[in-house]
Coordinates of C-alpha atoms in Angstrom, one line a residue:
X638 CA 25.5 -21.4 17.1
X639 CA 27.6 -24.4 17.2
X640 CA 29.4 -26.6 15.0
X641 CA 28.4 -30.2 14.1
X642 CA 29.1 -33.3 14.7
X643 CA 28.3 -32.0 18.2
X644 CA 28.0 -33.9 21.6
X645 CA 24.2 -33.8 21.7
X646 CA 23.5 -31.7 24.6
X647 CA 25.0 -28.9 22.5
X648 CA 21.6 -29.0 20.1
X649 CA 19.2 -29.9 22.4
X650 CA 20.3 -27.1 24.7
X651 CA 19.1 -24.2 22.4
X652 CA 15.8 -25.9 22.0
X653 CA 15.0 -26.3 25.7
X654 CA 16.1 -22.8 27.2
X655 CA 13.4 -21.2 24.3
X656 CA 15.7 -20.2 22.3
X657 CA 16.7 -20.1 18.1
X658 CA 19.3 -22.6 17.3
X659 CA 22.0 -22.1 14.6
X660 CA 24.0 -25.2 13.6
X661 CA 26.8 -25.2 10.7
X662 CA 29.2 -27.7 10.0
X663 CA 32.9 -28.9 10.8
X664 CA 34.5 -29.7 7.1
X665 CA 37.3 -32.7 7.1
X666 CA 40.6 -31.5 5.6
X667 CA 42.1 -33.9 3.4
X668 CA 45.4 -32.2 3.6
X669 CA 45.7 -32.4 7.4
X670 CA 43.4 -35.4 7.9
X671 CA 41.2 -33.6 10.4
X672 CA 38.1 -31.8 11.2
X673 CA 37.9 -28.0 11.4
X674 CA 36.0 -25.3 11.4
X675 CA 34.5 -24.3 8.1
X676 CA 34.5 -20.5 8.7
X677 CA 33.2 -19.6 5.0
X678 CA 30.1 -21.4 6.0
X679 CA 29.9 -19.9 9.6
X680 CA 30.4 -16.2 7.7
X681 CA 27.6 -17.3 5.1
X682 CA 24.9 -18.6 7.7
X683 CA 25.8 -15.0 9.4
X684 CA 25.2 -13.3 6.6
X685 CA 21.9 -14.9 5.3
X686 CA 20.3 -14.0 8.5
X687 CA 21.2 -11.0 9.2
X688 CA 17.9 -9.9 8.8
X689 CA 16.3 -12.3 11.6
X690 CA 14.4 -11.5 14.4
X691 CA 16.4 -12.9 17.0
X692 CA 20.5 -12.3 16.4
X693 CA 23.2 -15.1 17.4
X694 CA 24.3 -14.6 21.2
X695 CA 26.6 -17.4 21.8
X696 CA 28.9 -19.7 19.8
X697 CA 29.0 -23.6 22.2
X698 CA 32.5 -24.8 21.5
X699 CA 34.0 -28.3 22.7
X700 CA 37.6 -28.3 23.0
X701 CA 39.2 -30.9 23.0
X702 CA 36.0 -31.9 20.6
X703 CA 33.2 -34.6 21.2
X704 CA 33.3 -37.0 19.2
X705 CA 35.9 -36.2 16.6
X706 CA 38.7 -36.2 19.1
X707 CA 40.2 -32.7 17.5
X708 CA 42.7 -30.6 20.0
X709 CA 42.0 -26.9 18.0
X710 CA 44.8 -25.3 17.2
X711 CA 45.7 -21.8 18.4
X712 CA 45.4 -20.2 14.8
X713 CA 41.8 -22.2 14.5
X714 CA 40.8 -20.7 18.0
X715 CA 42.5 -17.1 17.0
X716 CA 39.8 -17.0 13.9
X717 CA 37.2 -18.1 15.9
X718 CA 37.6 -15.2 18.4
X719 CA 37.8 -12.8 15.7
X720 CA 34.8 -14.4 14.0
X721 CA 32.7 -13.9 17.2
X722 CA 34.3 -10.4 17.9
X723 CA 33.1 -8.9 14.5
X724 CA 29.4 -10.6 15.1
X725 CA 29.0 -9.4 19.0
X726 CA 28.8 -13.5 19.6
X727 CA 29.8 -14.8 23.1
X728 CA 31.5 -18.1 23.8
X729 CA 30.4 -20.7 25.7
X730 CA 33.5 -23.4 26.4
X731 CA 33.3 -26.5 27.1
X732 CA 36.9 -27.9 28.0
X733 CA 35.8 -31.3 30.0
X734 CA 37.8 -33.2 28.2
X735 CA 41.3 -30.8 28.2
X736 CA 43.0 -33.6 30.7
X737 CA 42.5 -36.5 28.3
X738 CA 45.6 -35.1 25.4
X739 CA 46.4 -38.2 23.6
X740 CA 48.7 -37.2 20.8
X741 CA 51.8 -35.9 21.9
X742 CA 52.4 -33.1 19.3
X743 CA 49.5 -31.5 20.5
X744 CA 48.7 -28.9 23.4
X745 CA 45.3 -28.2 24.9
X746 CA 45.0 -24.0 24.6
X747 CA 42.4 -22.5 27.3
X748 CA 40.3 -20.2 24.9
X749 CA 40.7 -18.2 27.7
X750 CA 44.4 -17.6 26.3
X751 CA 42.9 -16.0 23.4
X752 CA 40.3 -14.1 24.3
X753 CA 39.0 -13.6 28.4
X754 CA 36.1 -10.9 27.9
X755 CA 32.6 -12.2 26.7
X756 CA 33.5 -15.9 27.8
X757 CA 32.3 -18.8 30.1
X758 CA 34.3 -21.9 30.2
X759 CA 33.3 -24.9 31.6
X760 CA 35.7 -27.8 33.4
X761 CA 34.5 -31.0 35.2
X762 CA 36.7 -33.7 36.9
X763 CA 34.0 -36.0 35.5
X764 CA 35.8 -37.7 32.3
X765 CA 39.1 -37.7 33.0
X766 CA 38.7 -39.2 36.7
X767 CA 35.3 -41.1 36.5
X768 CA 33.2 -38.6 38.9
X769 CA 30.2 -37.7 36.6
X770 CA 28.2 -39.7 39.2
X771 CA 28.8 -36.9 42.0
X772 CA 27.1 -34.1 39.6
X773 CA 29.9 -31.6 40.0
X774 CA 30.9 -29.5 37.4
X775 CA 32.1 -25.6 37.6
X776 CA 32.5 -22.5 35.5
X777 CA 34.8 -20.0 34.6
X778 CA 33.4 -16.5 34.0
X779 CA 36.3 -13.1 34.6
X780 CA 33.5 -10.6 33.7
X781 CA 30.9 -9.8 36.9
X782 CA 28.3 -8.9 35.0
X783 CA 28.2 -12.2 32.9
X784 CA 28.6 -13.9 36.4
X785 CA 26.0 -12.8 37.8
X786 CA 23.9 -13.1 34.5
X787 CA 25.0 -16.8 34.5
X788 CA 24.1 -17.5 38.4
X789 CA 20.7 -15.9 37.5
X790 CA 20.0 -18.1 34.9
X791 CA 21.3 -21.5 36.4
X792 CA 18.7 -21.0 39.6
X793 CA 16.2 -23.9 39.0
X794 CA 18.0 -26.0 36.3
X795 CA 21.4 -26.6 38.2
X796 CA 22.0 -28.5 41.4
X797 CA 23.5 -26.7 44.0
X798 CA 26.9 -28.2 45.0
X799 CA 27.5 -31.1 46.9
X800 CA 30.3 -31.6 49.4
X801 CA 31.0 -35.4 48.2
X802 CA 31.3 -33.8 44.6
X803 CA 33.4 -30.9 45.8
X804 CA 35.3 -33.1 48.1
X805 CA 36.3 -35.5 45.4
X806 CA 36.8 -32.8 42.6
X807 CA 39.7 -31.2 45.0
X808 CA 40.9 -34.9 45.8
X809 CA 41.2 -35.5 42.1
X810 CA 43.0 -32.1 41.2
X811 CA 45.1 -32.2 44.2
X812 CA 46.4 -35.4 44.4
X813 CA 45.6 -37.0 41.2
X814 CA 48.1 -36.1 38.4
X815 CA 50.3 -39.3 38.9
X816 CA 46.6 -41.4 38.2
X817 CA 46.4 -39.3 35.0
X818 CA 49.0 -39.9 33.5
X819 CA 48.7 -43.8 34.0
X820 CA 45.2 -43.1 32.2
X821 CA 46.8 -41.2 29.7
X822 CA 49.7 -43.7 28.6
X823 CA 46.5 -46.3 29.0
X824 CA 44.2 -44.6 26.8
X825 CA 47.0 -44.0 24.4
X826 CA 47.5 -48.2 24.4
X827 CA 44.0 -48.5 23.1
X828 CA 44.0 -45.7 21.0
X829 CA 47.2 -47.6 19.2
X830 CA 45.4 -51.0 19.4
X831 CA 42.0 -49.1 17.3
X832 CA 44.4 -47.8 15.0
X833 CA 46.1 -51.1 14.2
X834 CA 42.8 -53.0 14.2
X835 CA 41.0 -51.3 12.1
X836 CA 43.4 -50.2 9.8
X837 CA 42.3 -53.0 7.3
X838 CA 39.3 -51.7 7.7
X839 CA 39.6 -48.3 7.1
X840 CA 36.9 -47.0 9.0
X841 CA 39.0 -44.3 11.7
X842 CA 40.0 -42.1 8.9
X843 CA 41.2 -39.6 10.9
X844 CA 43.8 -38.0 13.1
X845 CA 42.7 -38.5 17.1
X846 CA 44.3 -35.9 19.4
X847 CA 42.3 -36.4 22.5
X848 CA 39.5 -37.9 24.5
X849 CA 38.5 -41.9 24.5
X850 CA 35.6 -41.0 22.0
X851 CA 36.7 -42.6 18.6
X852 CA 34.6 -41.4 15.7
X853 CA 34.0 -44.3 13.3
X854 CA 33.0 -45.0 10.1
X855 CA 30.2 -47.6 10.1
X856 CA 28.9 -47.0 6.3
X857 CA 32.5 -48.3 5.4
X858 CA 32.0 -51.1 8.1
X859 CA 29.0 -52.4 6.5
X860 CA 30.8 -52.1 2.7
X861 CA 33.0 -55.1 4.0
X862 CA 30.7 -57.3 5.8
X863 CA 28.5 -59.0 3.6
X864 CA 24.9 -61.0 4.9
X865 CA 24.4 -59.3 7.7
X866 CA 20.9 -60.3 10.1
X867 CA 20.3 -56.0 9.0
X868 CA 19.0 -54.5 6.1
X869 CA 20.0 -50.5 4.9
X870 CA 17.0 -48.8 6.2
X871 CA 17.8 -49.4 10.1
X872 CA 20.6 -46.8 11.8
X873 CA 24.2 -48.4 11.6
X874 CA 24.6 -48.1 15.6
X875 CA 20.9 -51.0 16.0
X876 CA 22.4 -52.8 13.2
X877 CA 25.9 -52.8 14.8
X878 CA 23.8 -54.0 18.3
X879 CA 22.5 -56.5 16.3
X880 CA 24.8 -57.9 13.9
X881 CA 27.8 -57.9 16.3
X882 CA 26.2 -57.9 20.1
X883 CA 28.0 -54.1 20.6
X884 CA 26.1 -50.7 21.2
X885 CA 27.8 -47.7 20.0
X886 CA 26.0 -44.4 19.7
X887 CA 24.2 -43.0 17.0
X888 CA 26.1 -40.9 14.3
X889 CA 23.0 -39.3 14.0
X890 CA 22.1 -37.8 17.4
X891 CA 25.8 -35.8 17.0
X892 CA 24.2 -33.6 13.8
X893 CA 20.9 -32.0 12.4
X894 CA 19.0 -34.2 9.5
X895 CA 19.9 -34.5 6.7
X896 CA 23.5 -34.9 7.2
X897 CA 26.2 -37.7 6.3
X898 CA 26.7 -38.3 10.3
X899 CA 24.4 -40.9 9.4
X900 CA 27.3 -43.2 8.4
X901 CA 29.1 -42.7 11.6
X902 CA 28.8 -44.3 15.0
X903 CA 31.2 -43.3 18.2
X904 CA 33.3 -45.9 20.4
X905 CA 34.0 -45.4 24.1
X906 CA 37.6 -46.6 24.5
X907 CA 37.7 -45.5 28.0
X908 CA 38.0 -49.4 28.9
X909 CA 39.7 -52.5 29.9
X910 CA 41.4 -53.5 27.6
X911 CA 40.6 -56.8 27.0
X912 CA 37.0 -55.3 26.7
X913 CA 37.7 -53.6 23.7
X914 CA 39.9 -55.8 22.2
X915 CA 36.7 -58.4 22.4
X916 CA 34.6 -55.5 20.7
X917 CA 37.3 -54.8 18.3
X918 CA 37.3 -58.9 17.2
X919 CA 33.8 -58.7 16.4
X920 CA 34.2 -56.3 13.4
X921 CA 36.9 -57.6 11.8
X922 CA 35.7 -59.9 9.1
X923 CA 37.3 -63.7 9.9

């Protein structure tokens, strides 16, 4: 089970290990401006299949979450763990992007600090210092059994380490923080200039807490621009590549059909900035 919009990965995954895949939905909360968990509709989906074959094992959570840029809260992780604890469902963790905090009121919590048994979390230096290239990537699992479950069932799909990655993922850890936080206060810069840009616009309707993933609202996008080379039936992300000579992703590859991700397209912000101040020029009307 997971919880859409998802990094893709997250969906496809279920699919090619064999196995049944369970997706529910992230609800936006008007009175907080941000995307949560919509545990009703987790309980529900439960509940209507409780008679199927195959049960839920695992729940895939991101944290800090790709794309809608949400830092989960420690009472939205507590209910989760409870949630999972009453179905038997392990968790799965993704925490890549836990370095890469942009909003200051908010802390990343290890879900680790909320529950350790039953739990793999994963960590990479690969966003937050450029090193997806070196393919290295590790896991945290306390229990042995699970380990040893987990080793078992990486043999043949994961690459075995490699001592440039390992290398550069201790170089990164080690002597790195100081280049962080540069990134960070960077990151936060374009973060701000988004914000301000589009603000006529009104198509980042949302708070952003982390990560240089901006979830955008193209359907609003193309409310305002008028003429366009596109017509209606072709995804917002080709008519964006298109119309203004910028390729973001897909709204639709982060959710199952049919869904209103449709109308949504994500921004990497993890740029110069001049580059995305250019990108940012082409979808403001003149």
């Amino acid at each position: 089970m997971t919880a859409a919009p998802i990094y893709p990965p997250f969906m496809s995954a279920p699919i090619i290990s064999g196995t049944e895949r369970w997706i529910t939905h992230l609800r936006k909360c008007k009175s907080s401006n941000r995307w949560t968990f919509d545990f009703d509709q987790m309980h529900k989906t439960i509940n209507e299949n409780a008679n199927a074959t195959r049960k839920i094992g695992w729940f895939l959570l991101c944290n800090p979450h790709n794309p809608t840029g949400r830092v989960y809260t420690r009472p939205e992780l507590e209910e989760l763990a409870e949630f999972c604890e009453r179905y038997e469902i392990n968790i799965c963790a993704d925490e890549v992007h836990c370095d890469l905090i942009l909003d200051e009121t908010c802390n990343h919590i290890p879900f680790s600090h909320i529950k350790d048994n039953r739990l793999i979390t994963l960590h990479a230096p690969s966003k937050t210092y450029n090193l997806a290239g070196l393919a290295t990537a590790f896991a945290i699992i306390t229990e042995d059994k699970l380990r040893v479950d987990f080793k078992r069932e990486m043999r043949g799909i994961c690459a075995d380490s490699n001592i440039f990655g390992i290398t550069a993922m201790c170089a990164a850890y080690d002597e790195g923080e100081s280049w962080r936080l540069n990134l960070i206060e960077y990151l936060r810069g374009n973060l701000r200039l988004i914000e301000e840009t589009l603000a006529p616009l009104d198509i980042f309707q949302h708070k952003h807490e982390a990560t240089y993933l901006a979830w955008l609202n193209a359907e609003k996008l193309y409310s305002i621009h008028k003429g366009t080379k596109t017509n209606s039936k072709q995804r917002f992300a080709d008519r964006i590549l298109v119309d203004f000579d910028l390729g973001f992703n897909a709204g639709e590859d982060f959710g199952p059909s049919p869904t209103d991700y449709s109308k949504y397209v994500r921004l990497n912000f993890g740029c110069p900035r001049h580059v995305l101040e250019e990108a940012l020029s082409r979808l403001v009307p003149p």
